[in-house]
Coordinates of C-alpha atoms in Angstrom, one line a residue:
Chain Q
M1 CA 117.8 41.5 143.7
K2 CA 119.5 41.2 147.1
P3 CA 118.2 43.3 149.7
I4 CA 121.6 45.2 149.9
Y5 CA 120.9 46.9 146.5
C6 CA 117.5 47.5 147.1
W7 CA 118.3 50.2 150.2
P8 CA 119.8 52.7 148.2
L9 CA 117.2 52.4 145.6
L10 CA 114.7 52.8 148.3
V11 CA 116.3 56.1 149.9
L12 CA 116.7 57.2 146.4
W13 CA 112.9 56.8 145.7
L14 CA 112.1 58.4 149.1
L15 CA 114.0 61.4 148.0
C16 CA 112.3 61.6 144.6
V17 CA 108.9 61.2 145.9
P18 CA 108.5 64.7 147.4
K19 CA 109.9 66.2 144.0
A20 CA 107.7 64.4 141.8
H21 CA 104.7 65.4 144.2
A22 CA 105.8 68.8 143.4
Q23 CA 102.2 70.4 143.4
K24 CA 102.4 72.0 140.5
Y25 CA 99.0 71.8 138.5
L26 CA 98.2 72.8 135.0
T27 CA 95.4 73.2 132.5
R28 CA 94.7 74.2 129.1
D29 CA 91.2 73.9 128.7
G30 CA 90.0 76.0 131.8
V31 CA 86.4 77.6 131.3
V32 CA 85.9 81.3 131.7
T33 CA 82.4 82.7 131.3
F34 CA 81.1 86.4 131.7
F35 CA 78.0 88.0 132.0
S36 CA 76.8 91.4 131.7
T37 CA 73.4 92.2 132.6
S38 CA 71.4 95.2 131.8
I39 CA 67.9 96.3 131.4
L40 CA 68.1 96.0 127.6
E41 CA 70.4 93.0 126.8
D42 CA 72.1 90.4 128.6
I43 CA 75.4 89.6 127.2
E44 CA 77.3 86.2 127.9
A45 CA 80.4 84.7 126.7
R46 CA 82.2 81.5 127.0
T47 CA 85.6 80.6 126.5
E48 CA 87.3 76.7 127.0
Q49 CA 90.8 77.6 126.5
V50 CA 92.4 79.2 129.5
A51 CA 95.7 78.0 130.2
A52 CA 96.5 77.9 134.1
L53 CA 99.2 77.3 136.3
V54 CA 99.0 76.7 139.9
D55 CA 101.8 76.0 142.3
L56 CA 101.0 74.8 145.8
N57 CA 104.4 75.0 146.9
S58 CA 105.0 78.7 146.4
N59 CA 101.1 79.2 146.4
Q60 CA 101.3 80.9 143.0
V61 CA 98.9 81.0 140.3
A62 CA 98.9 82.4 136.5
F63 CA 96.7 82.0 133.9
T64 CA 96.2 83.3 130.2
I65 CA 93.0 83.7 128.1
P66 CA 93.0 83.9 124.7
I67 CA 90.5 86.7 123.9
K68 CA 89.6 85.6 120.3
S69 CA 88.6 82.2 121.9
F70 CA 85.5 83.7 123.7
Q71 CA 82.3 82.7 122.0
F72 CA 79.0 84.6 122.1
K73 CA 75.3 84.0 121.3
R74 CA 75.1 86.3 118.6
T75 CA 78.0 86.3 116.3
L76 CA 77.9 90.1 115.9
M77 CA 78.5 90.7 119.7
Q78 CA 81.5 88.4 119.2
E79 CA 82.7 90.5 116.2
H80 CA 82.1 93.8 118.2
F81 CA 83.6 92.4 121.2
N82 CA 87.0 91.6 119.5
E83 CA 86.8 94.6 116.9
N84 CA 85.6 97.7 119.3
Y85 CA 86.0 96.7 122.8
M86 CA 88.9 94.4 123.7
E87 CA 90.9 95.3 120.2
S88 CA 91.8 91.6 120.3
G89 CA 94.3 92.1 117.3
R90 CA 96.4 94.4 119.5
F91 CA 95.8 92.6 122.9
P92 CA 95.2 89.1 122.0
K93 CA 95.5 87.8 125.5
S94 CA 94.5 88.5 129.1
S95 CA 96.6 87.2 131.9
F96 CA 96.8 87.1 135.5
S97 CA 99.9 86.4 137.9
G98 CA 99.6 86.3 141.7
R99 CA 99.8 84.3 144.8
I100 CA 97.1 82.5 147.1
L101 CA 97.3 84.5 150.4
D102 CA 95.7 82.0 152.8
L103 CA 96.4 78.5 151.5
N104 CA 95.7 75.7 154.2
M105 CA 97.6 72.8 152.9
E106 CA 96.5 70.2 155.2
A107 CA 93.1 71.1 154.9
L108 CA 93.2 70.9 151.2
Q109 CA 95.0 67.5 151.4
K110 CA 91.9 66.2 153.6
G111 CA 89.4 67.1 150.9
G112 CA 86.6 69.5 150.6
S113 CA 86.5 72.9 149.2
Q114 CA 88.6 75.3 150.7
R115 CA 87.8 79.2 150.2
V116 CA 90.9 81.5 149.7
T117 CA 91.8 84.9 148.4
V118 CA 94.3 85.4 145.4
E119 CA 95.9 88.5 145.1
G120 CA 98.0 89.6 141.9
D121 CA 98.1 91.3 138.6
I122 CA 95.3 91.1 136.2
T123 CA 96.2 92.4 132.5
I124 CA 92.9 93.0 130.3
H125 CA 92.9 95.3 126.8
G126 CA 96.8 95.9 128.0
V127 CA 95.9 97.6 131.3
T128 CA 97.4 96.2 134.6
K129 CA 95.7 96.2 137.6
H130 CA 96.5 94.8 141.3
V131 CA 93.4 92.9 142.4
Q132 CA 92.6 90.7 145.3
V133 CA 89.9 88.0 144.2
P134 CA 88.1 85.3 146.4
G135 CA 88.2 81.9 144.9
A136 CA 88.0 78.2 145.8
L137 CA 90.4 75.3 145.7
E138 CA 89.7 71.5 146.0
L139 CA 91.6 68.5 145.4
Q140 CA 89.5 66.1 143.8
K141 CA 90.9 62.7 142.6
G142 CA 94.3 64.1 142.3
S143 CA 93.4 67.0 140.0
L144 CA 93.0 70.6 141.5
L145 CA 89.8 72.1 140.9
V146 CA 90.0 76.1 141.1
H147 CA 86.6 78.3 141.0
A148 CA 86.4 82.1 141.0
Y149 CA 83.9 84.5 140.8
F150 CA 84.6 88.0 140.7
S151 CA 83.8 91.3 138.8
V152 CA 85.4 93.8 136.7
A153 CA 84.8 97.1 135.4
P154 CA 85.3 97.5 131.8
A155 CA 85.9 101.5 132.4
D156 CA 89.2 100.3 134.7
Y157 CA 90.8 98.8 131.7
N158 CA 90.6 101.7 129.1
I159 CA 87.5 100.0 127.6
E160 CA 85.3 102.4 126.1
I161 CA 81.7 101.9 125.7
P162 CA 80.1 104.5 123.4
L163 CA 77.1 106.6 124.6
L164 CA 74.8 104.9 122.2
V165 CA 75.1 101.6 123.6
R166 CA 75.7 102.5 127.2
E167 CA 72.5 100.9 128.2
N168 CA 73.2 97.9 126.7
I169 CA 76.3 97.0 128.4
A170 CA 76.8 96.7 132.4
K171 CA 79.2 98.9 134.2
I172 CA 80.5 95.7 136.2
V173 CA 80.7 92.6 134.1
G174 CA 80.8 89.1 136.1
I175 CA 83.4 86.7 135.6
R176 CA 83.4 83.1 136.6
L177 CA 86.2 80.9 136.3
A178 CA 86.5 77.2 136.4
L179 CA 89.8 75.0 136.1
S180 CA 90.2 71.6 136.3
C181 CA 94.2 71.3 136.8
E182 CA 96.2 68.1 136.6
P183 CA 99.2 67.6 138.5
I184 CA 102.4 67.6 136.6
A185 CA 105.9 66.7 137.8
Q186 CA 108.6 69.4 138.3
L187 CA 110.6 67.9 135.5
S188 CA 108.5 68.1 132.7
L189 CA 108.0 71.8 133.0
T190 CA 111.8 72.4 132.1
K191 CA 111.5 70.3 128.9
Chain B
M1 CA 118.9 95.0 157.5
F2 CA 115.2 93.7 157.6
L3 CA 113.9 96.1 155.2
L4 CA 116.7 95.1 152.7
T5 CA 115.6 91.1 153.1
G6 CA 112.1 92.3 152.8
L7 CA 113.0 94.2 149.3
L8 CA 114.9 91.2 148.2
G9 CA 112.1 89.0 149.2
G10 CA 109.5 91.2 147.3
A11 CA 111.5 91.5 144.4
R12 CA 112.1 87.7 144.2
Q13 CA 108.6 87.0 144.8
A14 CA 107.8 89.3 142.0
R15 CA 110.3 87.5 139.8
A16 CA 108.8 83.9 140.7
Q17 CA 105.4 85.1 139.9
A18 CA 106.6 86.6 136.7
D19 CA 108.4 83.1 136.0
L20 CA 105.4 81.3 136.6
L21 CA 103.5 83.1 133.9
T22 CA 106.4 82.7 131.6
Q23 CA 106.3 79.1 132.5
L24 CA 102.9 79.0 131.5
E25 CA 103.4 80.7 128.3
T26 CA 105.9 78.2 127.3
Q27 CA 103.7 75.5 128.2
E28 CA 100.8 76.5 126.2
V29 CA 100.1 74.7 123.0
K30 CA 101.2 76.7 120.3
P31 CA 98.5 77.7 117.9
T32 CA 98.3 74.8 115.2
G33 CA 95.2 76.0 113.6
T34 CA 94.8 79.1 112.0
E35 CA 92.8 82.3 113.2
V36 CA 90.4 83.9 111.0
V37 CA 90.6 87.6 110.1
D38 CA 87.0 89.1 110.8
A39 CA 85.5 92.4 110.3
T40 CA 86.7 93.0 107.0
F41 CA 83.9 95.3 106.4
K42 CA 81.0 96.4 108.9
S43 CA 78.2 95.5 106.9
T44 CA 77.5 92.8 103.9
R45 CA 77.3 96.1 101.5
L46 CA 80.3 98.2 100.7
I47 CA 78.1 101.1 99.3
S48 CA 75.6 99.5 96.6
G49 CA 77.5 96.4 96.2
H50 CA 78.3 93.5 98.3
T51 CA 81.5 92.8 100.6
V52 CA 83.0 89.6 101.6
Q53 CA 81.2 89.9 104.9
T54 CA 78.5 87.2 105.5
P55 CA 76.2 87.3 108.5
G56 CA 76.9 84.5 110.7
Q57 CA 75.0 81.2 111.0
G58 CA 71.6 81.6 112.5
T59 CA 71.7 85.8 111.7
M60 CA 69.1 87.5 109.8
V61 CA 70.0 91.0 108.2
F62 CA 67.1 93.1 107.5
L63 CA 68.3 95.9 105.0
I64 CA 66.7 99.3 104.1
S65 CA 68.3 100.7 101.1
H66 CA 67.5 104.2 99.8
R67 CA 68.3 106.6 97.0
F68 CA 67.0 110.0 96.7
G69 CA 66.8 111.7 93.5
T70 CA 69.7 113.6 91.9
L71 CA 71.3 116.4 93.7
N72 CA 71.3 118.6 90.5
S73 CA 67.3 118.2 89.9
G74 CA 66.8 121.7 91.3
A75 CA 65.3 123.6 94.3
Y76 CA 61.9 122.7 92.9
N77 CA 62.5 119.0 93.5
F78 CA 64.1 120.0 96.7
F79 CA 67.5 118.6 95.3
G80 CA 66.4 115.3 94.8
L81 CA 64.6 114.6 98.0
D82 CA 61.3 114.5 96.5
Q83 CA 61.9 111.2 94.6
A84 CA 63.0 108.0 96.0
T85 CA 63.6 104.6 95.1
L86 CA 63.9 102.0 97.8
R87 CA 65.2 98.4 98.1
L88 CA 63.9 96.0 101.0
G89 CA 66.3 93.1 101.6
F90 CA 66.5 90.2 104.0
E91 CA 69.7 88.1 104.2
Y92 CA 70.0 84.9 106.4
G93 CA 73.4 83.3 107.2
L94 CA 72.3 79.5 106.5
T95 CA 76.1 78.6 108.0
D96 CA 78.8 80.8 108.8
R97 CA 79.7 81.0 105.1
L98 CA 76.6 80.4 103.1
T99 CA 74.1 83.4 102.9
A100 CA 70.5 83.5 101.1
G101 CA 69.0 86.7 100.3
V102 CA 66.0 88.2 98.8
G103 CA 65.0 91.8 98.0
R104 CA 62.6 93.9 96.2
S105 CA 63.6 97.3 94.5
S106 CA 61.1 99.7 93.6
L107 CA 63.1 100.8 90.6
E108 CA 61.4 98.5 87.6
K109 CA 59.8 96.7 90.5
T110 CA 62.4 94.2 90.4
F111 CA 62.7 91.3 92.8
D112 CA 66.0 89.7 93.3
G113 CA 67.7 86.7 95.0
F114 CA 71.0 85.8 95.6
L115 CA 73.4 83.3 97.3
K116 CA 77.0 84.3 98.8
Y117 CA 79.7 82.0 99.8
K118 CA 82.7 82.8 101.5
A119 CA 85.1 80.3 99.7
L120 CA 88.1 81.7 101.4
R121 CA 88.8 83.5 104.7
Q122 CA 91.8 85.5 105.3
S123 CA 93.5 83.9 108.4
T124 CA 96.6 84.2 110.3
G125 CA 98.6 81.6 112.3
A126 CA 100.1 78.3 111.0
H127 CA 98.5 78.3 107.6
P128 CA 98.1 81.8 106.7
V129 CA 95.7 82.8 103.9
P130 CA 96.3 86.5 102.5
L131 CA 92.7 87.2 101.1
S132 CA 89.1 86.7 101.7
V133 CA 87.2 85.4 98.8
T134 CA 83.4 85.4 98.8
L135 CA 81.4 84.2 95.6
F136 CA 78.2 85.9 94.8
A137 CA 75.3 85.0 92.5
S138 CA 72.0 86.5 91.9
S139 CA 69.2 86.9 89.8
A140 CA 66.9 89.8 89.1
L141 CA 63.4 89.9 87.9
N142 CA 61.6 92.6 86.4
S143 CA 58.1 92.8 87.2
L144 CA 57.0 96.1 85.2
K145 CA 53.7 96.1 83.3
Y146 CA 54.8 96.6 79.6
S147 CA 52.8 98.3 76.9
D148 CA 54.8 97.5 73.7
T149 CA 54.1 94.7 71.5
Y150 CA 57.0 92.8 72.6
E151 CA 56.2 89.7 74.8
H152 CA 57.8 90.2 78.2
T153 CA 58.3 86.4 79.1
L154 CA 59.6 85.4 82.3
P155 CA 63.0 84.3 80.9
R156 CA 63.2 88.0 79.3
R157 CA 62.6 89.6 82.4
L158 CA 65.5 88.0 84.2
A159 CA 69.1 89.2 84.7
Y160 CA 72.0 87.4 86.3
T161 CA 74.8 88.7 88.1
Y162 CA 78.1 86.5 88.8
Q163 CA 80.7 88.2 91.4
A164 CA 84.0 87.3 93.1
L165 CA 84.8 89.5 95.9
I166 CA 88.4 89.3 96.9
A167 CA 89.3 91.3 99.8
R168 CA 92.2 91.9 102.2
K169 CA 92.0 93.5 105.7
F170 CA 95.4 95.3 105.7
S171 CA 95.3 96.5 109.1
S172 CA 92.4 97.1 111.5
D173 CA 91.6 100.5 109.7
L174 CA 92.1 99.7 105.8
S175 CA 90.4 97.1 104.0
L176 CA 90.3 96.8 100.2
Q177 CA 88.2 94.8 97.8
L178 CA 88.3 93.8 94.1
M179 CA 85.2 92.7 92.6
P180 CA 85.2 91.1 89.1
T181 CA 81.9 91.2 87.9
L182 CA 79.5 89.6 85.2
V183 CA 75.8 90.7 84.7
H184 CA 74.2 89.0 82.1
S185 CA 70.7 90.0 80.9
N186 CA 68.5 88.0 78.9
L187 CA 66.9 90.8 77.2
V188 CA 68.6 93.9 75.9
A189 CA 67.1 97.0 74.0
T190 CA 68.8 96.6 70.9
A191 CA 70.7 94.1 68.7
Q192 CA 73.8 96.3 69.1
E193 CA 73.9 95.7 72.8
H194 CA 75.5 92.8 74.4
N195 CA 73.9 90.6 76.9
D196 CA 77.0 90.2 79.1
V197 CA 78.6 93.1 80.7
Y198 CA 81.9 92.8 82.4
A199 CA 83.2 95.1 85.0
L200 CA 86.1 95.3 87.4
G201 CA 85.2 96.6 90.7
F202 CA 87.6 98.4 93.3
G203 CA 86.5 99.4 96.7
G204 CA 87.4 99.7 100.4
R205 CA 87.2 101.0 103.7
Q206 CA 89.4 103.3 105.8
K207 CA 88.2 103.4 109.5
L208 CA 87.8 107.1 110.8
T209 CA 86.9 106.0 114.4
K210 CA 86.4 102.6 115.7
R211 CA 82.6 102.8 114.8
T212 CA 82.9 104.9 111.7
S213 CA 84.6 104.2 108.3
L214 CA 84.7 106.1 105.0
N215 CA 84.1 103.9 102.2
A216 CA 84.6 104.0 98.5
E217 CA 83.3 101.8 95.5
Y218 CA 84.0 102.2 91.6
Y219 CA 83.1 99.6 89.2
Y220 CA 84.8 100.0 85.9
L221 CA 83.2 98.7 82.8
L222 CA 85.2 96.5 80.3
P223 CA 85.1 98.2 77.0
A224 CA 84.3 95.1 75.2
G225 CA 80.6 94.7 76.4
K226 CA 80.0 98.2 77.6
P227 CA 76.4 99.5 76.7
T228 CA 76.4 102.7 75.1
G229 CA 75.3 105.8 77.5
V230 CA 76.4 103.7 80.4
R231 CA 78.8 105.2 82.8
N232 CA 81.1 103.6 85.4
A233 CA 79.5 103.7 88.9
L234 CA 81.3 105.6 91.6
A235 CA 80.3 105.9 95.0
L236 CA 81.4 107.3 98.1
G237 CA 79.8 106.7 101.8
V238 CA 80.4 106.6 105.4
D239 CA 79.4 103.8 107.6
L240 CA 78.0 104.2 111.2
E241 CA 77.9 101.4 113.4
T242 CA 75.8 101.2 116.7
G243 CA 75.1 98.1 118.5
G244 CA 72.9 96.1 116.2
H245 CA 72.7 98.7 113.4
V246 CA 74.9 99.8 110.9
F247 CA 73.9 103.0 109.1
Q248 CA 75.5 103.9 105.8
L249 CA 75.2 107.3 104.1
H250 CA 76.4 107.7 100.7
V251 CA 76.7 109.8 97.5
T252 CA 76.5 107.6 94.0
N253 CA 75.8 108.3 90.4
S254 CA 73.7 105.3 90.2
Q255 CA 70.0 104.9 91.3
G256 CA 69.7 101.1 91.4
M257 CA 70.7 99.3 94.5
I258 CA 71.4 95.8 93.0
E259 CA 74.1 94.9 90.3
K260 CA 72.0 94.8 87.4
F261 CA 71.4 98.5 88.1
F262 CA 74.6 99.9 89.3
V263 CA 77.0 98.0 87.1
S264 CA 75.4 97.8 83.7
G265 CA 72.6 100.7 84.1
T266 CA 74.4 103.6 85.6
R267 CA 73.6 106.8 83.8
G268 CA 74.5 109.6 85.9
N269 CA 77.8 111.4 85.6
F270 CA 79.1 111.7 89.0
F271 CA 81.0 115.2 88.1
N272 CA 77.9 116.9 86.6
G273 CA 76.2 116.6 89.9
D274 CA 74.1 113.6 88.7
L275 CA 74.6 112.5 92.6
Y276 CA 72.0 110.3 94.3
F277 CA 72.4 110.7 98.0
G278 CA 71.1 107.5 99.9
F279 CA 71.6 105.3 102.9
N280 CA 71.3 101.8 103.8
V281 CA 70.3 100.8 107.3
N282 CA 71.3 97.3 108.3
R283 CA 69.7 95.7 111.4
N284 CA 70.9 92.4 112.7
F285 CA 68.7 89.6 114.2
T286 CA 69.8 86.5 115.8
I287 CA 67.1 83.8 114.7
R288 CA 69.1 80.9 116.1
P289 CA 71.6 81.6 118.9
K290 CA 74.8 79.5 119.0
Q291 CA 74.5 76.4 120.9
G292 CA 75.3 76.5 124.6
F293 CA 73.5 80.1 125.1
R294 CA 70.1 79.1 124.4
K295 CA 67.4 80.1 127.3

């Protein structure tokens, strides 16, 4: 190929690269665990079916969790969780949609973990709340690692806990989120 | 002007956020598998009979079932509370679908053992299944001492029950169940009586609140093998669920708590006040927790 034909191609390539490097990251198998610790009983559940989308250009974050995918140590707990507390037939998903407030892109590119605050709307059991949660971001081998630990009060989301089991379930439930998101090109999103 | 741009910016931001969530939802893998409909009933028992429910793998259920005497037995017997028959039972979930159970009833000092297998699970999704079907087989051994001259050998003491439990959870509140049943007794009292008794059971639950439900159960005996003097079993009950317990309170016209008794041996007339008040208490124990949680 003659050099004269290569130039426009090179220019085109240079134009396209930032687009391809659009910094959107996606996962479909993120992990969320939650813990409720009380005097009588520890409750722990885990799902590996969290879908998340992080856009580092606009600093936006969204994730959804299928409630029925949570696995418990005891089958009865799982049944009660779905049937009585989360009513997962009526509210099959929890979701979050918000933005990263204090993202330092350069520091992130350099590597290492970066603490951030994420603000947005969390929907649990059909109730949406505006929250601010701390998290950590890290770029590792091209994928974006997202970690967050925060707590949620079931009472805030109309999750009723009857008097009889009030001692078994904590007032505040700790939620841990661990996502490993892979970069996606801008174009593949619209397809 | 600033305010306007601020407002517009805010609106745009909100929309962008919503867009990202929409994008994510379109990106999500559409459910290819099916989702099993669970908690058709609160307990493994509807009232006296079984439901399609099986305890999950590694879960043991300790079941105490109790029936007092009949309500019409008079004030002298404290309306039945002076008498009681009892069944103690254990059930264990070998897998999520297969359960084995044993029990001992004070009525006729009967030992029983059963296997229960969830053959079909009601599910929604790509390949929906409209019904749950659980297959049930049990044997019961009468261990009473005898005074008649007839020799009560082991086979003569045995009775078997085969049941298909067919249920559908119509909504989160309403579940109905159909129970075609065969009870085979190796020994019957007279030559006129049949060894095989066929019955068709109907039952269901209607939830009253999240943790309570109203249950009903009726076994219609098919005329072909119906023993003389035996009535169709009818029972009404309430389930109360607390954390790891299910309490079931009921009235029924049958005294026994295993199929042999309540399907082919019910003698009480429900509407004449031959009502046995009783309860079941279910306690669940997790013997083998699900993997990944063991500590």
